[in-house]
Amino acid sequence: MANLGDSYCAFNATCPHEGELLDQGTLWEGVVTCPRHHYQYDALSGKNLYPSNIYPSHARERYAAQLRSLAIYDVRVVEDTIQIKTT
């Protein structure tokens, strides 16, 4: 889970590329960066930002397994409690 300033987000702490733990990575301006291969994901949507943005559109299907999105979870705040829906 991360605090983005005006909202919270929650995501799986394992990079979908090769399973590296993201807790040693960075979160900057809503972008999660894996510490191993520097894959990047949008913390709110989970979308792969890098390297998907460097592959030409016709090659993305070929590399789909490497370009999987980060698993994200629904978050809500009820009074002073942050709730995360993981299923």
PDB file of C-alpha atoms in Angstrom:
ATOM      1  CA  MET A   1       0.000   0.000   0.000  1.00  0.00           C
ATOM      2  CA  ALA A   2       1.164   3.520  -0.697  1.00  0.00           C
ATOM      3  CA  ASN A   3       0.032   7.020   0.136  1.00  0.00           C
ATOM      4  CA  LEU A   4       0.006   9.141  -3.016  1.00  0.00           C
ATOM      5  CA  GLY A   5      -0.743  12.356  -1.160  1.00  0.00           C
ATOM      6  CA  ASP A   6      -4.436  12.753  -1.882  1.00  0.00           C
ATOM      7  CA  SER A   7      -5.240   9.063  -2.226  1.00  0.00           C
ATOM      8  CA  TYR A   8      -4.073   5.575  -1.341  1.00  0.00           C
ATOM      9  CA  CYS A   9      -3.268   2.692  -3.626  1.00  0.00           C
ATOM     10  CA  ALA A  10      -2.501  -0.955  -3.013  1.00  0.00           C
ATOM     11  CA  PHE A  11      -0.676  -3.370  -5.276  1.00  0.00           C
ATOM     12  CA  ASN A  12       1.039  -6.726  -5.197  1.00  0.00           C
ATOM     13  CA  ALA A  13       4.570  -6.246  -3.910  1.00  0.00           C
ATOM     14  CA  THR A  14       5.996  -8.681  -6.467  1.00  0.00           C
ATOM     15  CA  CYS A  15       7.075  -7.520  -9.916  1.00  0.00           C
ATOM     16  CA  PRO A  16       5.169  -9.484 -12.585  1.00  0.00           C
ATOM     17  CA  HIS A  17       8.256  -9.528 -14.820  1.00  0.00           C
ATOM     18  CA  GLU A  18      10.481 -11.915 -12.829  1.00  0.00           C
ATOM     19  CA  GLY A  19       9.053 -11.932  -9.317  1.00  0.00           C
ATOM     20  CA  GLU A  20      11.401  -9.412  -7.728  1.00  0.00           C
ATOM     21  CA  LEU A  21      10.124  -7.884  -4.494  1.00  0.00           C
ATOM     22  CA  LEU A  22       9.138  -4.273  -4.995  1.00  0.00           C
ATOM     23  CA  ASP A  23       9.762  -3.211  -1.403  1.00  0.00           C
ATOM     24  CA  GLN A  24      13.341  -2.285  -2.362  1.00  0.00           C
ATOM     25  CA  GLY A  25      12.140  -0.382  -5.442  1.00  0.00           C
ATOM     26  CA  THR A  26      10.927   3.187  -5.652  1.00  0.00           C
ATOM     27  CA  LEU A  27       7.607   4.970  -5.810  1.00  0.00           C
ATOM     28  CA  TRP A  28       7.862   8.389  -7.432  1.00  0.00           C
ATOM     29  CA  GLU A  29       4.944  10.469  -8.659  1.00  0.00           C
ATOM     30  CA  GLY A  30       2.682   7.424  -8.806  1.00  0.00           C
ATOM     31  CA  VAL A  31       5.160   5.198 -10.657  1.00  0.00           C
ATOM     32  CA  VAL A  32       6.514   2.023  -9.024  1.00  0.00           C
ATOM     33  CA  THR A  33       9.970   1.003 -10.274  1.00  0.00           C
ATOM     34  CA  CYS A  34      11.320  -2.508  -9.779  1.00  0.00           C
ATOM     35  CA  PRO A  35      14.837  -2.522  -8.279  1.00  0.00           C
ATOM     36  CA  ARG A  36      16.110  -5.362 -10.471  1.00  0.00           C
ATOM     37  CA  HIS A  37      15.324  -4.568 -14.113  1.00  0.00           C
ATOM     38  CA  HIS A  38      13.754  -1.124 -13.601  1.00  0.00           C
ATOM     39  CA  TYR A  39      10.366  -2.131 -14.975  1.00  0.00           C
ATOM     40  CA  GLN A  40       7.839   0.575 -14.172  1.00  0.00           C
ATOM     41  CA  TYR A  41       4.148   0.403 -13.317  1.00  0.00           C
ATOM     42  CA  ASP A  42       1.415   2.946 -12.735  1.00  0.00           C
ATOM     43  CA  ALA A  43       0.586   2.545  -9.025  1.00  0.00           C
ATOM     44  CA  LEU A  44      -3.119   3.306  -9.543  1.00  0.00           C
ATOM     45  CA  SER A  45      -3.895   1.259 -12.660  1.00  0.00           C
ATOM     46  CA  GLY A  46      -1.078  -1.307 -12.551  1.00  0.00           C
ATOM     47  CA  LYS A  47      -0.302  -0.660 -16.226  1.00  0.00           C
ATOM     48  CA  ASN A  48       3.213  -1.519 -17.394  1.00  0.00           C
ATOM     49  CA  LEU A  49       4.830   1.786 -18.375  1.00  0.00           C
ATOM     50  CA  TYR A  50       8.333   0.555 -19.122  1.00  0.00           C
ATOM     51  CA  PRO A  51       9.352  -1.313 -21.213  1.00  0.00           C
ATOM     52  CA  SER A  52       5.927  -1.336 -22.900  1.00  0.00           C
ATOM     53  CA  ASN A  53       6.513   2.212 -24.105  1.00  0.00           C
ATOM     54  CA  ILE A  54       9.698   1.241 -25.984  1.00  0.00           C
ATOM     55  CA  TYR A  55       8.279  -1.726 -27.926  1.00  0.00           C
ATOM     56  CA  PRO A  56       6.622  -0.901 -31.233  1.00  0.00           C
ATOM     57  CA  SER A  57       2.907  -1.733 -31.181  1.00  0.00           C
ATOM     58  CA  HIS A  58       3.339  -4.706 -33.536  1.00  0.00           C
ATOM     59  CA  ALA A  59       5.849  -6.322 -31.112  1.00  0.00           C
ATOM     60  CA  ARG A  60       3.826  -5.959 -27.924  1.00  0.00           C
ATOM     61  CA  GLU A  61       1.869  -9.164 -28.472  1.00  0.00           C
ATOM     62  CA  ARG A  62       5.126 -11.086 -28.858  1.00  0.00           C
ATOM     63  CA  TYR A  63       6.394  -9.719 -25.540  1.00  0.00           C
ATOM     64  CA  ALA A  64       3.054  -9.810 -23.715  1.00  0.00           C
ATOM     65  CA  ALA A  65       4.389 -12.087 -20.965  1.00  0.00           C
ATOM     66  CA  GLN A  66       7.058  -9.488 -20.120  1.00  0.00           C
ATOM     67  CA  LEU A  67       4.588  -6.614 -20.203  1.00  0.00           C
ATOM     68  CA  ARG A  68       2.017  -7.876 -17.705  1.00  0.00           C
ATOM     69  CA  SER A  69       0.383  -5.343 -15.452  1.00  0.00           C
ATOM     70  CA  LEU A  70       0.995  -5.058 -11.753  1.00  0.00           C
ATOM     71  CA  ALA A  71      -1.837  -6.545  -9.685  1.00  0.00           C
ATOM     72  CA  ILE A  72      -3.717  -3.752  -7.919  1.00  0.00           C
ATOM     73  CA  TYR A  73      -6.339  -3.875  -5.186  1.00  0.00           C
ATOM     74  CA  ASP A  74      -9.297  -1.695  -4.304  1.00  0.00           C
ATOM     75  CA  VAL A  75      -8.691   0.678  -1.391  1.00  0.00           C
ATOM     76  CA  ARG A  76     -11.154   2.632   0.685  1.00  0.00           C
ATOM     77  CA  VAL A  77     -10.886   4.700   3.828  1.00  0.00           C
ATOM     78  CA  VAL A  78     -13.593   4.242   6.462  1.00  0.00           C
ATOM     79  CA  GLU A  79     -13.195   6.771   9.267  1.00  0.00           C
ATOM     80  CA  ASP A  80      -9.511   6.312  10.229  1.00  0.00           C
ATOM     81  CA  THR A  81      -9.137   2.803   8.811  1.00  0.00           C
ATOM     82  CA  ILE A  82      -7.676   1.948   5.422  1.00  0.00           C
ATOM     83  CA  GLN A  83      -9.320  -1.136   3.935  1.00  0.00           C
ATOM     84  CA  ILE A  84      -7.836  -3.160   1.080  1.00  0.00           C
ATOM     85  CA  LYS A  85      -9.883  -5.659  -0.927  1.00  0.00           C
ATOM     86  CA  THR A  86      -7.578  -8.445  -2.110  1.00  0.00           C
ATOM     87  CA  THR A  87     -10.120 -10.859  -3.569  1.00  0.00           C
TER      88      THR A  87
END
